[in-house]
């Protein structure tokens, strides 16, 4: 009985922590989708992110210009993995990150990115470098596929959870700088790779509670949620098949009421 009691307590604790995490992620993603209500009034005229992407200001604290850092980091998987200071500069969002030397994106900067084809091409270059790092690629028509070394990179991604946070940042940035339309096809590709082809299963919680939730188009967001439900073989909101749930369906039926 003590063993079953302990399992019940564990179940309750996991459920509470999971619920709190889902609430926080839902609140964070909703605020993003709504454009950070009230934030614009507190923003300054800062343009450091534009200066960095214009190759006029180095990223800090390393003091490297964008053109040089692109050349040095492209295909350099160890550097991309272990350097934690570049991601905030490559993919600025309207939130503070782990690099105190990086400056959050302002709404004015976001509009400047959206209106500059040159800056957008440089953002896409950063994006393609990270896609390659994750074992993926995007062609000129914005179709996503596996890279040549995808098996090695997928295996790495599956066990590198801090990259899940990076992907959330990348998705948010894409939406701010004029590439909202890239989110759904990228997520569609990752959902099929994870749920249908069973690559990087550890990413599924982030896919469900963060990645899909930062898609601003309501129709596309619901479509992606439905795709996850379909491919995972369970209805949305069900615990069936959830890897964190302490009891199988049969075990749950056997628990004392």
PDB file of C-alpha atoms in Angstrom:
ATOM      1  CA  UNK A   1       0.000   0.000   0.000  1.00  0.00           C
ATOM      2  CA  UNK A   2       2.850   2.413   0.774  1.00  0.00           C
ATOM      3  CA  UNK A   3       4.223   1.799  -2.712  1.00  0.00           C
ATOM      4  CA  UNK A   4       0.890   2.625  -4.321  1.00  0.00           C
ATOM      5  CA  UNK A   5       0.464   5.621  -2.001  1.00  0.00           C
ATOM      6  CA  UNK A   6       3.885   6.928  -3.027  1.00  0.00           C
ATOM      7  CA  UNK A   7       2.986   6.558  -6.680  1.00  0.00           C
ATOM      8  CA  UNK A   8      -0.202   8.548  -6.110  1.00  0.00           C
ATOM      9  CA  UNK A   9       1.733  11.313  -4.337  1.00  0.00           C
ATOM     10  CA  UNK A  10       4.286  11.338  -7.159  1.00  0.00           C
ATOM     11  CA  UNK A  11       1.469  11.554  -9.688  1.00  0.00           C
ATOM     12  CA  UNK A  12      -0.106  14.511  -7.869  1.00  0.00           C
ATOM     13  CA  UNK A  13       3.236  16.346  -7.587  1.00  0.00           C
ATOM     14  CA  UNK A  14       4.065  15.820 -11.256  1.00  0.00           C
ATOM     15  CA  UNK A  15       0.584  16.924 -12.277  1.00  0.00           C
ATOM     16  CA  UNK A  16       0.827  20.118 -10.196  1.00  0.00           C
ATOM     17  CA  UNK A  17       4.304  20.969 -11.548  1.00  0.00           C
ATOM     18  CA  UNK A  18       3.234  20.151 -15.096  1.00  0.00           C
ATOM     19  CA  UNK A  19       0.105  22.261 -14.726  1.00  0.00           C
ATOM     20  CA  UNK A  20       2.080  25.201 -13.362  1.00  0.00           C
ATOM     21  CA  UNK A  21       4.552  24.933 -16.224  1.00  0.00           C
ATOM     22  CA  UNK A  22       1.781  24.786 -18.820  1.00  0.00           C
ATOM     23  CA  UNK A  23       0.130  27.827 -17.229  1.00  0.00           C
ATOM     24  CA  UNK A  24       3.360  29.825 -17.330  1.00  0.00           C
ATOM     25  CA  UNK A  25       4.061  28.802 -20.923  1.00  0.00           C
ATOM     26  CA  UNK A  26       0.489  29.606 -21.947  1.00  0.00           C
ATOM     27  CA  UNK A  27       0.670  33.031 -20.308  1.00  0.00           C
ATOM     28  CA  UNK A  28       4.072  33.797 -21.871  1.00  0.00           C
ATOM     29  CA  UNK A  29       3.015  32.686 -25.343  1.00  0.00           C
ATOM     30  CA  UNK A  30      -0.296  34.538 -25.176  1.00  0.00           C
ATOM     31  CA  UNK A  31       1.524  37.748 -24.239  1.00  0.00           C
ATOM     32  CA  UNK A  32       3.820  37.262 -27.226  1.00  0.00           C
ATOM     33  CA  UNK A  33       0.932  36.581 -29.607  1.00  0.00           C
ATOM     34  CA  UNK A  34      -0.812  39.750 -28.439  1.00  0.00           C
ATOM     35  CA  UNK A  35       2.286  41.864 -29.092  1.00  0.00           C
ATOM     36  CA  UNK A  36       3.290  42.453 -25.452  1.00  0.00           C
ATOM     37  CA  UNK A  37       0.467  44.792 -24.408  1.00  0.00           C
ATOM     38  CA  UNK A  38       1.763  47.970 -22.767  1.00  0.00           C
ATOM     39  CA  UNK A  39       5.422  47.293 -23.571  1.00  0.00           C
ATOM     40  CA  UNK A  40       5.777  49.819 -26.400  1.00  0.00           C
ATOM     41  CA  UNK A  41       5.203  52.747 -24.022  1.00  0.00           C
ATOM     42  CA  UNK A  42       8.224  51.650 -21.957  1.00  0.00           C
ATOM     43  CA  UNK A  43      10.581  51.021 -24.897  1.00  0.00           C
ATOM     44  CA  UNK A  44      13.444  53.374 -25.757  1.00  0.00           C
ATOM     45  CA  UNK A  45      14.826  54.489 -29.125  1.00  0.00           C
ATOM     46  CA  UNK A  46      17.512  51.789 -28.879  1.00  0.00           C
ATOM     47  CA  UNK A  47      18.700  50.463 -32.254  1.00  0.00           C
ATOM     48  CA  UNK A  48      21.586  48.177 -31.260  1.00  0.00           C
ATOM     49  CA  UNK A  49      20.022  45.174 -32.985  1.00  0.00           C
ATOM     50  CA  UNK A  50      19.740  47.091 -36.251  1.00  0.00           C
ATOM     51  CA  UNK A  51      23.341  48.274 -35.889  1.00  0.00           C
ATOM     52  CA  UNK A  52      24.499  44.687 -35.304  1.00  0.00           C
ATOM     53  CA  UNK A  53      22.635  43.336 -38.331  1.00  0.00           C
ATOM     54  CA  UNK A  54      23.930  46.266 -40.392  1.00  0.00           C
ATOM     55  CA  UNK A  55      27.466  45.106 -39.534  1.00  0.00           C
ATOM     56  CA  UNK A  56      28.144  48.405 -37.774  1.00  0.00           C
ATOM     57  CA  UNK A  57      28.220  47.177 -34.190  1.00  0.00           C
ATOM     58  CA  UNK A  58      29.771  43.985 -32.776  1.00  0.00           C
ATOM     59  CA  UNK A  59      27.814  41.545 -30.682  1.00  0.00           C
ATOM     60  CA  UNK A  60      28.743  41.806 -27.033  1.00  0.00           C
ATOM     61  CA  UNK A  61      30.561  40.723 -24.995  1.00  0.00           C
ATOM     62  CA  UNK A  62      32.672  39.001 -27.691  1.00  0.00           C
ATOM     63  CA  UNK A  63      32.969  42.138 -29.869  1.00  0.00           C
ATOM     64  CA  UNK A  64      32.565  40.343 -33.219  1.00  0.00           C
ATOM     65  CA  UNK A  65      30.728  41.807 -36.217  1.00  0.00           C
ATOM     66  CA  UNK A  66      27.896  39.843 -37.800  1.00  0.00           C
ATOM     67  CA  UNK A  67      29.780  39.062 -41.032  1.00  0.00           C
ATOM     68  CA  UNK A  68      32.715  37.660 -39.070  1.00  0.00           C
ATOM     69  CA  UNK A  69      30.584  35.679 -36.650  1.00  0.00           C
ATOM     70  CA  UNK A  70      28.565  34.129 -39.495  1.00  0.00           C
ATOM     71  CA  UNK A  71      31.786  32.987 -41.145  1.00  0.00           C
ATOM     72  CA  UNK A  72      33.275  31.672 -37.905  1.00  0.00           C
ATOM     73  CA  UNK A  73      30.172  29.892 -36.592  1.00  0.00           C
ATOM     74  CA  UNK A  74      28.675  28.344 -39.736  1.00  0.00           C
ATOM     75  CA  UNK A  75      29.115  24.569 -39.512  1.00  0.00           C
ATOM     76  CA  UNK A  76      31.075  24.942 -36.270  1.00  0.00           C
ATOM     77  CA  UNK A  77      28.773  22.805 -34.152  1.00  0.00           C
ATOM     78  CA  UNK A  78      30.812  22.908 -30.947  1.00  0.00           C
ATOM     79  CA  UNK A  79      30.862  26.691 -30.952  1.00  0.00           C
ATOM     80  CA  UNK A  80      27.149  26.879 -31.716  1.00  0.00           C
ATOM     81  CA  UNK A  81      26.441  24.501 -28.844  1.00  0.00           C
ATOM     82  CA  UNK A  82      28.688  25.915 -26.143  1.00  0.00           C
ATOM     83  CA  UNK A  83      28.629  29.643 -26.869  1.00  0.00           C
ATOM     84  CA  UNK A  84      25.593  30.986 -25.047  1.00  0.00           C
ATOM     85  CA  UNK A  85      26.070  34.663 -25.896  1.00  0.00           C
ATOM     86  CA  UNK A  86      25.329  34.815 -29.620  1.00  0.00           C
ATOM     87  CA  UNK A  87      21.747  33.572 -29.822  1.00  0.00           C
ATOM     88  CA  UNK A  88      20.286  36.750 -28.291  1.00  0.00           C
ATOM     89  CA  UNK A  89      22.022  38.850 -30.953  1.00  0.00           C
ATOM     90  CA  UNK A  90      21.172  36.591 -33.888  1.00  0.00           C
ATOM     91  CA  UNK A  91      17.505  36.307 -32.910  1.00  0.00           C
ATOM     92  CA  UNK A  92      16.473  39.392 -30.930  1.00  0.00           C
ATOM     93  CA  UNK A  93      13.055  39.372 -29.299  1.00  0.00           C
ATOM     94  CA  UNK A  94      11.182  41.835 -27.125  1.00  0.00           C
ATOM     95  CA  UNK A  95      12.281  40.082 -23.943  1.00  0.00           C
ATOM     96  CA  UNK A  96      15.493  39.933 -21.950  1.00  0.00           C
ATOM     97  CA  UNK A  97      17.625  36.810 -22.388  1.00  0.00           C
ATOM     98  CA  UNK A  98      20.560  35.136 -20.672  1.00  0.00           C
ATOM     99  CA  UNK A  99      23.132  37.527 -22.179  1.00  0.00           C
ATOM    100  CA  UNK A 100      23.032  40.785 -20.171  1.00  0.00           C
ATOM    101  CA  UNK A 101      25.049  42.508 -22.920  1.00  0.00           C
ATOM    102  CA  UNK A 102      22.328  41.869 -25.514  1.00  0.00           C
ATOM    103  CA  UNK A 103      19.523  44.397 -25.927  1.00  0.00           C
ATOM    104  CA  UNK A 104      15.865  43.380 -26.325  1.00  0.00           C
ATOM    105  CA  UNK A 105      14.285  44.129 -29.671  1.00  0.00           C
ATOM    106  CA  UNK A 106      12.034  47.177 -29.773  1.00  0.00           C
ATOM    107  CA  UNK A 107       8.850  47.473 -31.801  1.00  0.00           C
ATOM    108  CA  UNK A 108      10.493  50.203 -33.861  1.00  0.00           C
ATOM    109  CA  UNK A 109      13.439  47.896 -34.646  1.00  0.00           C
ATOM    110  CA  UNK A 110      11.043  45.099 -35.591  1.00  0.00           C
ATOM    111  CA  UNK A 111       9.428  47.402 -38.141  1.00  0.00           C
ATOM    112  CA  UNK A 112      12.858  48.363 -39.496  1.00  0.00           C
ATOM    113  CA  UNK A 113      13.704  44.669 -39.987  1.00  0.00           C
ATOM    114  CA  UNK A 114      10.388  44.081 -41.736  1.00  0.00           C
ATOM    115  CA  UNK A 115      11.051  46.932 -44.160  1.00  0.00           C
ATOM    116  CA  UNK A 116      14.647  46.021 -45.034  1.00  0.00           C
ATOM    117  CA  UNK A 117      15.239  43.153 -47.496  1.00  0.00           C
ATOM    118  CA  UNK A 118      18.968  43.292 -46.714  1.00  0.00           C
ATOM    119  CA  UNK A 119      18.454  42.850 -42.976  1.00  0.00           C
ATOM    120  CA  UNK A 120      15.910  40.106 -43.603  1.00  0.00           C
ATOM    121  CA  UNK A 121      18.380  38.182 -45.774  1.00  0.00           C
ATOM    122  CA  UNK A 122      20.916  38.359 -42.954  1.00  0.00           C
ATOM    123  CA  UNK A 123      18.320  37.046 -40.487  1.00  0.00           C
ATOM    124  CA  UNK A 124      17.658  34.172 -42.892  1.00  0.00           C
ATOM    125  CA  UNK A 125      21.390  33.444 -43.011  1.00  0.00           C
ATOM    126  CA  UNK A 126      21.416  33.133 -39.202  1.00  0.00           C
ATOM    127  CA  UNK A 127      18.334  30.924 -39.411  1.00  0.00           C
ATOM    128  CA  UNK A 128      19.871  28.603 -41.994  1.00  0.00           C
ATOM    129  CA  UNK A 129      23.009  28.197 -39.865  1.00  0.00           C
ATOM    130  CA  UNK A 130      20.872  27.096 -36.929  1.00  0.00           C
ATOM    131  CA  UNK A 131      18.759  24.810 -39.103  1.00  0.00           C
ATOM    132  CA  UNK A 132      21.933  23.058 -40.253  1.00  0.00           C
ATOM    133  CA  UNK A 133      23.020  22.792 -36.623  1.00  0.00           C
ATOM    134  CA  UNK A 134      19.750  20.954 -35.926  1.00  0.00           C
ATOM    135  CA  UNK A 135      20.030  18.671 -38.974  1.00  0.00           C
ATOM    136  CA  UNK A 136      17.544  20.550 -41.142  1.00  0.00           C
ATOM    137  CA  UNK A 137      17.582  22.812 -44.174  1.00  0.00           C
ATOM    138  CA  UNK A 138      15.306  25.248 -45.981  1.00  0.00           C
ATOM    139  CA  UNK A 139      15.325  25.817 -49.724  1.00  0.00           C
ATOM    140  CA  UNK A 140      14.656  29.043 -51.601  1.00  0.00           C
ATOM    141  CA  UNK A 141      10.929  28.316 -51.716  1.00  0.00           C
ATOM    142  CA  UNK A 142      10.946  27.964 -47.899  1.00  0.00           C
ATOM    143  CA  UNK A 143      10.408  24.199 -47.881  1.00  0.00           C
ATOM    144  CA  UNK A 144      12.016  22.326 -44.998  1.00  0.00           C
ATOM    145  CA  UNK A 145      13.829  19.000 -45.235  1.00  0.00           C
ATOM    146  CA  UNK A 146      16.567  16.919 -43.622  1.00  0.00           C
ATOM    147  CA  UNK A 147      20.215  17.835 -44.080  1.00  0.00           C
ATOM    148  CA  UNK A 148      22.767  15.219 -45.154  1.00  0.00           C
ATOM    149  CA  UNK A 149      23.954  14.587 -41.590  1.00  0.00           C
ATOM    150  CA  UNK A 150      20.493  14.687 -40.043  1.00  0.00           C
ATOM    151  CA  UNK A 151      20.789  11.450 -38.039  1.00  0.00           C
ATOM    152  CA  UNK A 152      23.771  12.698 -36.062  1.00  0.00           C
ATOM    153  CA  UNK A 153      22.242  16.156 -35.557  1.00  0.00           C
ATOM    154  CA  UNK A 154      18.790  14.822 -34.644  1.00  0.00           C
ATOM    155  CA  UNK A 155      20.327  12.551 -32.002  1.00  0.00           C
ATOM    156  CA  UNK A 156      22.189  15.531 -30.607  1.00  0.00           C
ATOM    157  CA  UNK A 157      19.066  17.720 -30.577  1.00  0.00           C
ATOM    158  CA  UNK A 158      17.041  15.087 -28.767  1.00  0.00           C
ATOM    159  CA  UNK A 159      19.390  15.314 -25.764  1.00  0.00           C
ATOM    160  CA  UNK A 160      20.139  19.046 -25.788  1.00  0.00           C
ATOM    161  CA  UNK A 161      17.170  20.622 -24.043  1.00  0.00           C
ATOM    162  CA  UNK A 162      18.620  24.129 -23.897  1.00  0.00           C
ATOM    163  CA  UNK A 163      18.240  24.171 -27.673  1.00  0.00           C
ATOM    164  CA  UNK A 164      14.494  23.814 -27.168  1.00  0.00           C
ATOM    165  CA  UNK A 165      14.628  27.247 -25.503  1.00  0.00           C
ATOM    166  CA  UNK A 166      16.657  28.542 -28.418  1.00  0.00           C
ATOM    167  CA  UNK A 167      14.060  27.283 -30.895  1.00  0.00           C
ATOM    168  CA  UNK A 168      11.321  29.113 -28.992  1.00  0.00           C
ATOM    169  CA  UNK A 169      13.404  32.301 -29.267  1.00  0.00           C
ATOM    170  CA  UNK A 170      14.024  31.725 -32.986  1.00  0.00           C
ATOM    171  CA  UNK A 171      10.306  31.252 -33.619  1.00  0.00           C
ATOM    172  CA  UNK A 172       9.447  34.403 -31.709  1.00  0.00           C
ATOM    173  CA  UNK A 173      12.087  36.373 -33.598  1.00  0.00           C
ATOM    174  CA  UNK A 174      10.862  35.153 -36.976  1.00  0.00           C
ATOM    175  CA  UNK A 175       7.429  36.477 -36.141  1.00  0.00           C
ATOM    176  CA  UNK A 176       8.778  39.875 -35.115  1.00  0.00           C
ATOM    177  CA  UNK A 177      10.986  40.545 -38.152  1.00  0.00           C
ATOM    178  CA  UNK A 178       8.598  39.610 -40.952  1.00  0.00           C
ATOM    179  CA  UNK A 179       8.835  35.819 -41.209  1.00  0.00           C
ATOM    180  CA  UNK A 180       5.704  34.715 -39.394  1.00  0.00           C
ATOM    181  CA  UNK A 181       4.849  32.669 -42.493  1.00  0.00           C
ATOM    182  CA  UNK A 182       7.886  30.404 -41.896  1.00  0.00           C
ATOM    183  CA  UNK A 183       6.731  29.177 -38.492  1.00  0.00           C
ATOM    184  CA  UNK A 184       3.932  26.826 -39.525  1.00  0.00           C
ATOM    185  CA  UNK A 185       5.853  24.967 -42.277  1.00  0.00           C
ATOM    186  CA  UNK A 186       8.891  24.577 -39.997  1.00  0.00           C
ATOM    187  CA  UNK A 187       6.730  23.292 -37.164  1.00  0.00           C
ATOM    188  CA  UNK A 188       4.811  21.047 -39.540  1.00  0.00           C
ATOM    189  CA  UNK A 189       8.135  19.496 -40.556  1.00  0.00           C
ATOM    190  CA  UNK A 190       9.321  19.057 -36.945  1.00  0.00           C
ATOM    191  CA  UNK A 191       5.992  17.586 -35.848  1.00  0.00           C
ATOM    192  CA  UNK A 192       6.159  14.934 -38.573  1.00  0.00           C
ATOM    193  CA  UNK A 193       9.798  14.157 -37.746  1.00  0.00           C
ATOM    194  CA  UNK A 194       9.081  13.814 -34.025  1.00  0.00           C
ATOM    195  CA  UNK A 195       5.662  12.151 -33.883  1.00  0.00           C
ATOM    196  CA  UNK A 196       5.460  10.257 -37.171  1.00  0.00           C
ATOM    197  CA  UNK A 197       9.129   9.326 -37.707  1.00  0.00           C
ATOM    198  CA  UNK A 198       9.996   9.198 -33.990  1.00  0.00           C
ATOM    199  CA  UNK A 199      13.066  11.432 -34.203  1.00  0.00           C
ATOM    200  CA  UNK A 200      13.826  13.699 -31.210  1.00  0.00           C
ATOM    201  CA  UNK A 201      10.845  12.593 -29.041  1.00  0.00           C
ATOM    202  CA  UNK A 202      12.188  14.657 -26.144  1.00  0.00           C
ATOM    203  CA  UNK A 203      11.159  17.810 -27.964  1.00  0.00           C
ATOM    204  CA  UNK A 204       7.456  16.993 -27.883  1.00  0.00           C
ATOM    205  CA  UNK A 205       6.602  18.834 -24.673  1.00  0.00           C
ATOM    206  CA  UNK A 206       8.205  21.996 -26.071  1.00  0.00           C
ATOM    207  CA  UNK A 207       6.457  21.492 -29.409  1.00  0.00           C
ATOM    208  CA  UNK A 208       3.068  21.305 -27.739  1.00  0.00           C
ATOM    209  CA  UNK A 209       3.435  23.933 -25.022  1.00  0.00           C
ATOM    210  CA  UNK A 210       5.797  26.477 -26.568  1.00  0.00           C
ATOM    211  CA  UNK A 211       6.608  26.142 -30.270  1.00  0.00           C
ATOM    212  CA  UNK A 212       3.054  25.790 -31.563  1.00  0.00           C
ATOM    213  CA  UNK A 213       1.768  28.321 -29.034  1.00  0.00           C
ATOM    214  CA  UNK A 214       3.848  31.158 -30.512  1.00  0.00           C
ATOM    215  CA  UNK A 215       2.165  30.832 -33.917  1.00  0.00           C
ATOM    216  CA  UNK A 216       0.056  33.970 -34.121  1.00  0.00           C
ATOM    217  CA  UNK A 217      -2.383  32.784 -36.776  1.00  0.00           C
ATOM    218  CA  UNK A 218      -5.235  31.116 -34.870  1.00  0.00           C
ATOM    219  CA  UNK A 219      -6.196  28.824 -37.754  1.00  0.00           C
ATOM    220  CA  UNK A 220      -2.640  27.596 -38.291  1.00  0.00           C
ATOM    221  CA  UNK A 221      -2.076  27.131 -34.558  1.00  0.00           C
ATOM    222  CA  UNK A 222      -5.185  24.978 -34.221  1.00  0.00           C
ATOM    223  CA  UNK A 223      -4.239  23.003 -37.338  1.00  0.00           C
ATOM    224  CA  UNK A 224      -0.823  22.205 -35.859  1.00  0.00           C
ATOM    225  CA  UNK A 225      -2.397  21.158 -32.564  1.00  0.00           C
ATOM    226  CA  UNK A 226      -4.730  18.866 -34.460  1.00  0.00           C
ATOM    227  CA  UNK A 227      -1.798  17.404 -36.383  1.00  0.00           C
ATOM    228  CA  UNK A 228      -0.001  16.615 -33.120  1.00  0.00           C
ATOM    229  CA  UNK A 229      -3.122  14.968 -31.729  1.00  0.00           C
ATOM    230  CA  UNK A 230      -3.539  12.911 -34.902  1.00  0.00           C
ATOM    231  CA  UNK A 231       0.070  11.756 -35.174  1.00  0.00           C
ATOM    232  CA  UNK A 232       0.511  11.050 -31.477  1.00  0.00           C
ATOM    233  CA  UNK A 233      -2.537   8.780 -31.526  1.00  0.00           C
ATOM    234  CA  UNK A 234      -4.354  10.539 -28.737  1.00  0.00           C
ATOM    235  CA  UNK A 235      -6.942  13.244 -28.317  1.00  0.00           C
ATOM    236  CA  UNK A 236      -5.846  16.675 -27.167  1.00  0.00           C
ATOM    237  CA  UNK A 237      -5.887  16.905 -23.373  1.00  0.00           C
ATOM    238  CA  UNK A 238      -5.626  13.153 -22.849  1.00  0.00           C
ATOM    239  CA  UNK A 239      -2.890  11.545 -20.751  1.00  0.00           C
ATOM    240  CA  UNK A 240      -2.838   8.500 -23.027  1.00  0.00           C
ATOM    241  CA  UNK A 241       0.676   8.045 -24.353  1.00  0.00           C
ATOM    242  CA  UNK A 242       2.205  10.884 -22.327  1.00  0.00           C
ATOM    243  CA  UNK A 243       5.676   9.768 -21.300  1.00  0.00           C
ATOM    244  CA  UNK A 244       5.673  11.713 -18.014  1.00  0.00           C
ATOM    245  CA  UNK A 245       2.457  10.119 -16.665  1.00  0.00           C
ATOM    246  CA  UNK A 246       3.373   7.651 -13.852  1.00  0.00           C
ATOM    247  CA  UNK A 247       0.579   5.158 -14.578  1.00  0.00           C
ATOM    248  CA  UNK A 248      -0.368   3.261 -17.681  1.00  0.00           C
ATOM    249  CA  UNK A 249      -4.080   3.188 -18.551  1.00  0.00           C
ATOM    250  CA  UNK A 250      -4.396  -0.262 -16.956  1.00  0.00           C
ATOM    251  CA  UNK A 251      -2.590   0.862 -13.797  1.00  0.00           C
ATOM    252  CA  UNK A 252      -4.834   3.915 -13.487  1.00  0.00           C
ATOM    253  CA  UNK A 253      -7.909   1.688 -13.560  1.00  0.00           C
ATOM    254  CA  UNK A 254      -6.447  -0.403 -10.755  1.00  0.00           C
ATOM    255  CA  UNK A 255      -5.798   2.523  -8.410  1.00  0.00           C
ATOM    256  CA  UNK A 256      -8.012   2.599  -5.277  1.00  0.00           C
ATOM    257  CA  UNK A 257     -10.866   5.094  -5.543  1.00  0.00           C
TER     258      UNK A 257
END
